[in-house]
XYZ file of C-alpha atoms in Angstrom:
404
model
C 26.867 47.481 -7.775
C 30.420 48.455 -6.546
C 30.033 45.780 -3.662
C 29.191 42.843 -6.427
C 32.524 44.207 -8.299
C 34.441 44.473 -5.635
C 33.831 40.794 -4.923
C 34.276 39.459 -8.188
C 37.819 41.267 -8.211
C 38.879 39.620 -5.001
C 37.917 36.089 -6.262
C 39.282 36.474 -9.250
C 42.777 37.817 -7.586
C 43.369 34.126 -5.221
C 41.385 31.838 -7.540
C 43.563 28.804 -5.611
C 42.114 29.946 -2.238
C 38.404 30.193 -3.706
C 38.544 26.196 -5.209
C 39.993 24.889 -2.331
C 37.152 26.312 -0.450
C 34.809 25.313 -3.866
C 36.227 21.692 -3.343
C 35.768 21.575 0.671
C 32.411 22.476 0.294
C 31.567 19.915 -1.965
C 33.225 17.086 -0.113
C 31.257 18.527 3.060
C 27.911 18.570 1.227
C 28.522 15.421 -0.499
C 28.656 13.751 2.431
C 25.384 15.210 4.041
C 23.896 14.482 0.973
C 24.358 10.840 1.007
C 23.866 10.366 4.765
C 20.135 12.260 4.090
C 19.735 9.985 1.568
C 20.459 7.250 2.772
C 18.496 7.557 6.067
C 15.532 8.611 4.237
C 16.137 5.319 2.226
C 16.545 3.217 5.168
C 13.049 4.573 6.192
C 11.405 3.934 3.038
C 12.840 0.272 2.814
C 11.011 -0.173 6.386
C 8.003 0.779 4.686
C 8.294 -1.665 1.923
C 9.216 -4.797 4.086
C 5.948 -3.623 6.275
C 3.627 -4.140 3.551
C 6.269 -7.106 2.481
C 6.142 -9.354 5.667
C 3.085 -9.858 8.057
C 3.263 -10.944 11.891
C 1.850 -14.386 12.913
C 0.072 -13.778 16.686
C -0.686 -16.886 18.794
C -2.897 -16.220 21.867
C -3.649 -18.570 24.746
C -4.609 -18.489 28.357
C -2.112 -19.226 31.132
C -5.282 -20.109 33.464
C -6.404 -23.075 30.916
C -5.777 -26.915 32.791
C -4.568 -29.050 30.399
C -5.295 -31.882 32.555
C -8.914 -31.436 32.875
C -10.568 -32.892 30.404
C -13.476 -29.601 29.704
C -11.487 -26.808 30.882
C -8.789 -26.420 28.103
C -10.437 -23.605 26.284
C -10.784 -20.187 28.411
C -10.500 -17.561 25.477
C -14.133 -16.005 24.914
C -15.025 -16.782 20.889
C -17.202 -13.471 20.705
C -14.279 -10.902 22.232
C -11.755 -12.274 19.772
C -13.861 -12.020 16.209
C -14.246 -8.811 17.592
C -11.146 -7.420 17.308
C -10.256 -9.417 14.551
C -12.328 -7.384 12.267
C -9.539 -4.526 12.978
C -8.385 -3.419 9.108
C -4.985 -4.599 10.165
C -5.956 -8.335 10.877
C -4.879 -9.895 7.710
C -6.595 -13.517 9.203
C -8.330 -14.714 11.848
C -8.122 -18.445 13.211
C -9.172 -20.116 16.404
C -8.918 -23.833 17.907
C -10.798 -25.805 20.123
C -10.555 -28.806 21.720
C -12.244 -31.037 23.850
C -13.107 -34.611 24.623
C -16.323 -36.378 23.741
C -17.807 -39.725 23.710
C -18.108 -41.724 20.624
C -20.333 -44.361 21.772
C -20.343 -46.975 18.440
C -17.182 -46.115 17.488
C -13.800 -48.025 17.902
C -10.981 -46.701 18.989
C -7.290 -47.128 18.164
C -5.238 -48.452 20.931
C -1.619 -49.336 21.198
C -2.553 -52.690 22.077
C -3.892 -54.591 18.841
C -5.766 -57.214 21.189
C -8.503 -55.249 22.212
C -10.836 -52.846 20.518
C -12.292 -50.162 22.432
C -15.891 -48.416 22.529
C -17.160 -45.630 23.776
C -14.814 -44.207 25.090
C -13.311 -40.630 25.502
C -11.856 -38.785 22.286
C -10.333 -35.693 21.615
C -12.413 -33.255 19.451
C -10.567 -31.036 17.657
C -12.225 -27.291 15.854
C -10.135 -25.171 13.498
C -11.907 -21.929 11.882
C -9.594 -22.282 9.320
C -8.123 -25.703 8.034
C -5.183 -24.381 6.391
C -4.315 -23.010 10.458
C -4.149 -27.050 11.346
C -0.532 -27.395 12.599
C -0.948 -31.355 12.602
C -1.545 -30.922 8.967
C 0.784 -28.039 8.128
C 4.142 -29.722 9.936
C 3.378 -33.094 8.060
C 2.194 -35.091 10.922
C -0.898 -35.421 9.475
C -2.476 -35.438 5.466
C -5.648 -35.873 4.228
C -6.062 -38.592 2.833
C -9.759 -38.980 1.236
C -12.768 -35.962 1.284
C -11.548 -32.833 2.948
C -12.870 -30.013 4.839
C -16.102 -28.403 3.507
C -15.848 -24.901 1.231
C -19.156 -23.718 2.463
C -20.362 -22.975 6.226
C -21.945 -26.620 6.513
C -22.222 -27.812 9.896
C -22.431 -31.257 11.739
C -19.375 -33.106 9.690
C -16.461 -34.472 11.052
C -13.207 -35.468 9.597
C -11.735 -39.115 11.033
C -8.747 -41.208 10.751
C -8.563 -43.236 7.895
C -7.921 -46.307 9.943
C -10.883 -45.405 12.584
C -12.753 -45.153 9.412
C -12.089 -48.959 7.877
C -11.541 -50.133 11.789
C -15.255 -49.251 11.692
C -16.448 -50.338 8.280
C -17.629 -46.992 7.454
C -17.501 -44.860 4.568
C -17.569 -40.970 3.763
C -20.945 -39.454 3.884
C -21.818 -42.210 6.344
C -21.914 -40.827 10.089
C -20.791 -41.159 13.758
C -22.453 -40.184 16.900
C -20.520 -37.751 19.555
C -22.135 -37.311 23.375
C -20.968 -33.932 25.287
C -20.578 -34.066 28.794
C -24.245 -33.848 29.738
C -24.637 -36.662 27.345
C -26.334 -34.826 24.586
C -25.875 -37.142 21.281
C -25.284 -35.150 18.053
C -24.552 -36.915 14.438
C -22.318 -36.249 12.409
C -21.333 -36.986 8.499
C -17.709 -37.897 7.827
C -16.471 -35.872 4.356
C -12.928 -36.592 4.558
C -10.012 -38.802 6.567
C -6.658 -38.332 7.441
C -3.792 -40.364 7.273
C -1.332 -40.463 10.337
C 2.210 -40.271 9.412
C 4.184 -39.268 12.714
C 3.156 -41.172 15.368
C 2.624 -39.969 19.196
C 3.180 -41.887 22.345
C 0.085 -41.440 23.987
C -0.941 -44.220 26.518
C -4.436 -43.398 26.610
C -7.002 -43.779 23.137
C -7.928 -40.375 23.753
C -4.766 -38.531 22.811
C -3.258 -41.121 20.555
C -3.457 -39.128 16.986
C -5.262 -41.533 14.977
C -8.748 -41.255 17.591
C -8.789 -37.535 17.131
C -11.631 -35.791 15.425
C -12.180 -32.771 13.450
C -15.504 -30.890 13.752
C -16.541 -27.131 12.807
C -16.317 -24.723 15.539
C -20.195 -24.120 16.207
C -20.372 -27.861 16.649
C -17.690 -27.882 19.348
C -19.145 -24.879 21.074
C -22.141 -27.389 21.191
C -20.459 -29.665 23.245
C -18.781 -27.697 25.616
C -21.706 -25.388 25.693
C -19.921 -22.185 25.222
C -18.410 -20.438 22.799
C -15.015 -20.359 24.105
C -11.443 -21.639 22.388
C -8.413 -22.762 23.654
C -6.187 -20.658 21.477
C -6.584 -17.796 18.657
C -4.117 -17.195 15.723
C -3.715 -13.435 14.424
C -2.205 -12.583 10.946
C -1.303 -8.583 11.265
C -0.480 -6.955 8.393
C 1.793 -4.764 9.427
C 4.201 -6.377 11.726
C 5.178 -3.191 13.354
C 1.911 -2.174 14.958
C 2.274 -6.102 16.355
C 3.079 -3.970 19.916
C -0.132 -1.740 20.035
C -1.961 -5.173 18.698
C -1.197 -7.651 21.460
C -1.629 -4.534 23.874
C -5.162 -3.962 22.689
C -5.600 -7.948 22.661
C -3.978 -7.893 26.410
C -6.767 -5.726 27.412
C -9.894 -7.281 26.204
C -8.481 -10.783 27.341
C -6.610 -9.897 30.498
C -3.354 -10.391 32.134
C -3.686 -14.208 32.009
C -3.465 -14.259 27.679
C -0.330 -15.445 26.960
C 1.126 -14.326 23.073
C 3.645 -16.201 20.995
C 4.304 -13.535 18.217
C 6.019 -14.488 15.046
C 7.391 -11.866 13.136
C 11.169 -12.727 13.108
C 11.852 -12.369 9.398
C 10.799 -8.301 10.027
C 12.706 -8.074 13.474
C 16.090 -9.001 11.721
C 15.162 -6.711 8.607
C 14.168 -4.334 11.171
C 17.476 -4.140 13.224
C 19.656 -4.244 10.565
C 17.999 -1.071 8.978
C 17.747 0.832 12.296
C 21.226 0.241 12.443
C 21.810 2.066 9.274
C 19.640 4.956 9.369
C 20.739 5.410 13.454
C 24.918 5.231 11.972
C 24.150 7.562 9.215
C 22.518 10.227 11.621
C 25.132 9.768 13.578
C 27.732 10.567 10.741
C 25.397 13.098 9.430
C 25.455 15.199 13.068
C 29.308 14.747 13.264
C 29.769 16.184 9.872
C 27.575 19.302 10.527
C 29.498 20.175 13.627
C 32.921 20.128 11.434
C 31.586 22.158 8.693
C 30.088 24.440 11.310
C 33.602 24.753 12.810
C 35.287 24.915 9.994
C 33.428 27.683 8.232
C 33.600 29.852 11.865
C 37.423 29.277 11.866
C 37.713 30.332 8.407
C 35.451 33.406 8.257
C 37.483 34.753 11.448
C 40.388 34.235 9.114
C 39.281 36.282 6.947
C 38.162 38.955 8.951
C 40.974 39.402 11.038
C 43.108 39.333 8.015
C 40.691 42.494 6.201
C 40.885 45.246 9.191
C 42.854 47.186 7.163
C 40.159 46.772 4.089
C 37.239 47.194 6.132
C 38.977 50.812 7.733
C 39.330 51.542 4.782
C 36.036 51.070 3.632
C 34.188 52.558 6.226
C 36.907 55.666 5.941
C 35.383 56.037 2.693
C 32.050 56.459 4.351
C 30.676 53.074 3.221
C 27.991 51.544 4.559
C 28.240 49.337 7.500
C 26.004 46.663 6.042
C 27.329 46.971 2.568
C 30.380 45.857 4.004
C 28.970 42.874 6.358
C 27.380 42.096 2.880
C 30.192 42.170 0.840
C 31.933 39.739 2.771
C 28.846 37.644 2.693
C 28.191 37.254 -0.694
C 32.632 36.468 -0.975
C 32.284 33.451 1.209
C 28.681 32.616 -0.094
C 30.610 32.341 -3.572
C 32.384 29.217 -3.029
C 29.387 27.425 -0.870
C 26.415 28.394 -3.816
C 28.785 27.072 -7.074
C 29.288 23.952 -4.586
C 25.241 22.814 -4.399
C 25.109 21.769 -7.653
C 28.252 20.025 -8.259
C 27.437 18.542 -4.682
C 23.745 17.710 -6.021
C 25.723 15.879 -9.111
C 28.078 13.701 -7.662
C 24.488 13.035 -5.122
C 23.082 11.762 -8.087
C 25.093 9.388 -9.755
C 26.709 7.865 -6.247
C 23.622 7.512 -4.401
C 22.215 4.250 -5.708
C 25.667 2.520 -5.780
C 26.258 3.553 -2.168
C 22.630 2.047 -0.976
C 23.670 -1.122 -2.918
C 26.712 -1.684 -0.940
C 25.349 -1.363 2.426
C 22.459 -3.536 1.689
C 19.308 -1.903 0.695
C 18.688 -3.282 -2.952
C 15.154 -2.681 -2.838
C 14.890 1.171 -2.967
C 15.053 3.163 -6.346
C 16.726 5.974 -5.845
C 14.180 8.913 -6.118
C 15.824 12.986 -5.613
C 12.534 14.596 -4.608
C 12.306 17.956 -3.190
C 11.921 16.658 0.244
C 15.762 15.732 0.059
C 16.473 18.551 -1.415
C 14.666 20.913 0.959
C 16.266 19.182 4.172
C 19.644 20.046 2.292
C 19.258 23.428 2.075
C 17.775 23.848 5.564
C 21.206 22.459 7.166
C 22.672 24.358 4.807
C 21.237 27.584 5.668
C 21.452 26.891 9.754
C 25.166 25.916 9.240
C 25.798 29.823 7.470
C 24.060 30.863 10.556
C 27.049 30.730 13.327
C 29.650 31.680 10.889
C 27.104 35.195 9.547
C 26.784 35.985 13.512
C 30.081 35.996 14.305
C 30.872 38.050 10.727
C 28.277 40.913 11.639
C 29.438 41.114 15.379
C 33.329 41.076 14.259
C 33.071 43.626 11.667
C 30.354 45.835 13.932
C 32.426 45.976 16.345
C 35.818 47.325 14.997
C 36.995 50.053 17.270
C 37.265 53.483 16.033
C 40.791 53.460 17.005
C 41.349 50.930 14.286
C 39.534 52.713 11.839
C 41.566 55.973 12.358
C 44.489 54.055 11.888
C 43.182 52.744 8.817
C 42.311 55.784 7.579
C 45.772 57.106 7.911
């Protein structure tokens, strides 16, 4: 009980000293404050524009020959809906393509004169229509029909000039021959209107021959289940790494990947930036306060030899004393947690606006809190080690002359 009084007199006899130190705390632990916050901010922002953004994966095959005319898909079918039914695989597409025969049907050619049959055309299969770039980038719309809702098979979807060119009509049909000359018919539900033109030479790749067919049909004519290219919607565009790794090693070193995930990237970086700076700032600040403190504390011992002779003359107790001097400077840093935890409070959200993370609600849970107090506590620990070796190591010489 004498120690606690003791203290209380000697704060209460250089008040200016104690809220200077009152007021350096509080700057100090402002500070780490806010950087905790924030970083733990910028982390939970990265967590909302994860489940916010998705990363668009396009996978191809180096080893495919775009100049033969039945060896443009290499990607096994099977292997890919595999992995696609990973929980993180928002969508799965794939694409075929091929040439076939179309042995009664005429062709459009750049030369209005003559009016081709039979010959070559390029069969195109999409899992999923709304994964048609042609359609999706405006080069092509559908222009009567449109692709089935249900899993119905053996339909195609043909230009709407191929179609009059013709003098067909949808529902009516159009016979396709493979390579081995296998003929397969199919019923037209829809056609497509061409509204960017190409400059193909040849019938086969000029847009308005091209023909749309469901993927089992195509497999048909190639007579395997393989695709040219397979488009990947991940969920979470940061596991888009471990992804295309797992994809690399079911499809081997000759899959090529065009990922998408830009918008995330440049969210990403910018974050990163922020939590990594306030780290940084946070680390810097420790160090001071940690040097600080120590330079203070040895201030105050060196200055109270005389009252710690004294002291122990009067057959006090070594640790009393150590704690006496504890609880004096502990003063100044406990009254400073709250005011810190305050001014926390009510500049927190303001500061997150300004550098640029809108998103996240300011939330003081005990996790902030907790980290707070741990830094806290490892910061008292330099400064307490030095107190207890200073003060246990007095010489007896001093303390005789204190006693005197």
């Amino acid at each position: 009980m004498n120690t606690v009084k003791r203290v209380i007199l000697k704060l209460k006899s250089n008040p200016i000293s104690n809220i200077s130190l009152f007021l350096l705390y509080v700057i100090f632990s402002t500070f780490i404050l806010l950087g905790i916050g924030i970083n733990k901010a910028g982390i939970k922002e990265i967590e909302y524009y994860q489940e916010l953004f998705n990363a668009d994966i396009t996978v191809t095959d180096s080893k495919a020959d775009y100049n033969q005319v039945y060896e443009y898909n290499n990607l096994d079918y099977r292997k890919l809906s595999g992995i696609a039914e990973s929980d993180e695989i928002e969508a799965f597409s794939v694409m075929s393509q091929t040439y076939a025969k179309a042995p009664d049907l005429k062709t459009i050619t750049r030369d209005a004169q003559t009016e081709p049959t039979g010959e070559n055309i390029k069969i195109l299969a999409y899992s999923l229509p709304e994964s048609i770039s042609l359609f999706n980038s405006g080069i092509m719309k559908i222009d009567e029909g449109g692709f089935p809702d249900t899993d119905e098979t053996d339909w195609c979807i043909i230009s709407f000039n191929v179609l009059k060119k013709n003098k067909l009509n949808l529902n009516d049909t159009v016979s396709l021959q493979d390579s081995e000359g296998n003929e397969m018919v199919l019923k037209i539900l829809g056609t497509f209107k061409v509204y960017e033109y190409n400059t193909a030479d040849n019938s086969a790749d000029n847009y308005e021959n091209t023909v749309f067919v469901p993927t089992d049909t195509i497999f048909r004519i190639i007579g395997s289940d393989l695709v040219s290219s397979a488009s990947f919607t991940v969920s979470n565009p940061a596991k888009v790494n471990s992804f295309t790794k797992m994809l690399r090693e079911a499809l081997g070193e000759s899959a090529v990947f065009d990922i998408d995930n830009s918008e995330y990237r440049s969210v990403e970086s910018s974050i990163n930036l922020i939590i990594r700076l306030t780290k940084n700032v946070v680390s810097v600040l420790i160090i001071l306060f940690v040097i600080i403190l120590v330079f203070l504390f040895v201030i105050k011992i060196n200055g109270s030899y005389h009252e710690i002779g004294i002291l122990f003359g009067m057959g006090e107790n070594k640790y009393k004393v150590i704690g006496g001097f504890m609880l004096e400077s502990l003063v100044p840093i406990i009254m400073s947690v709250p005011a810190s935890l305050g001014i926390y409070g009510q500049s927190f959200a303001t500061v997150v606006r300004y550098i640029g993370i809108p998103e996240f609600e300011m939330v003081f849970n005990v996790n902030i809190l907790s980290i707070y107090l741990l830094i806290l506590a490892c910061i008292l620990i330099i400064p307490t080690c030095i107190l207890i070796c200073k003060v246990s190591i007095i010489s007896p010489a001093m303390l005789m002359k204190n006693k005197e």
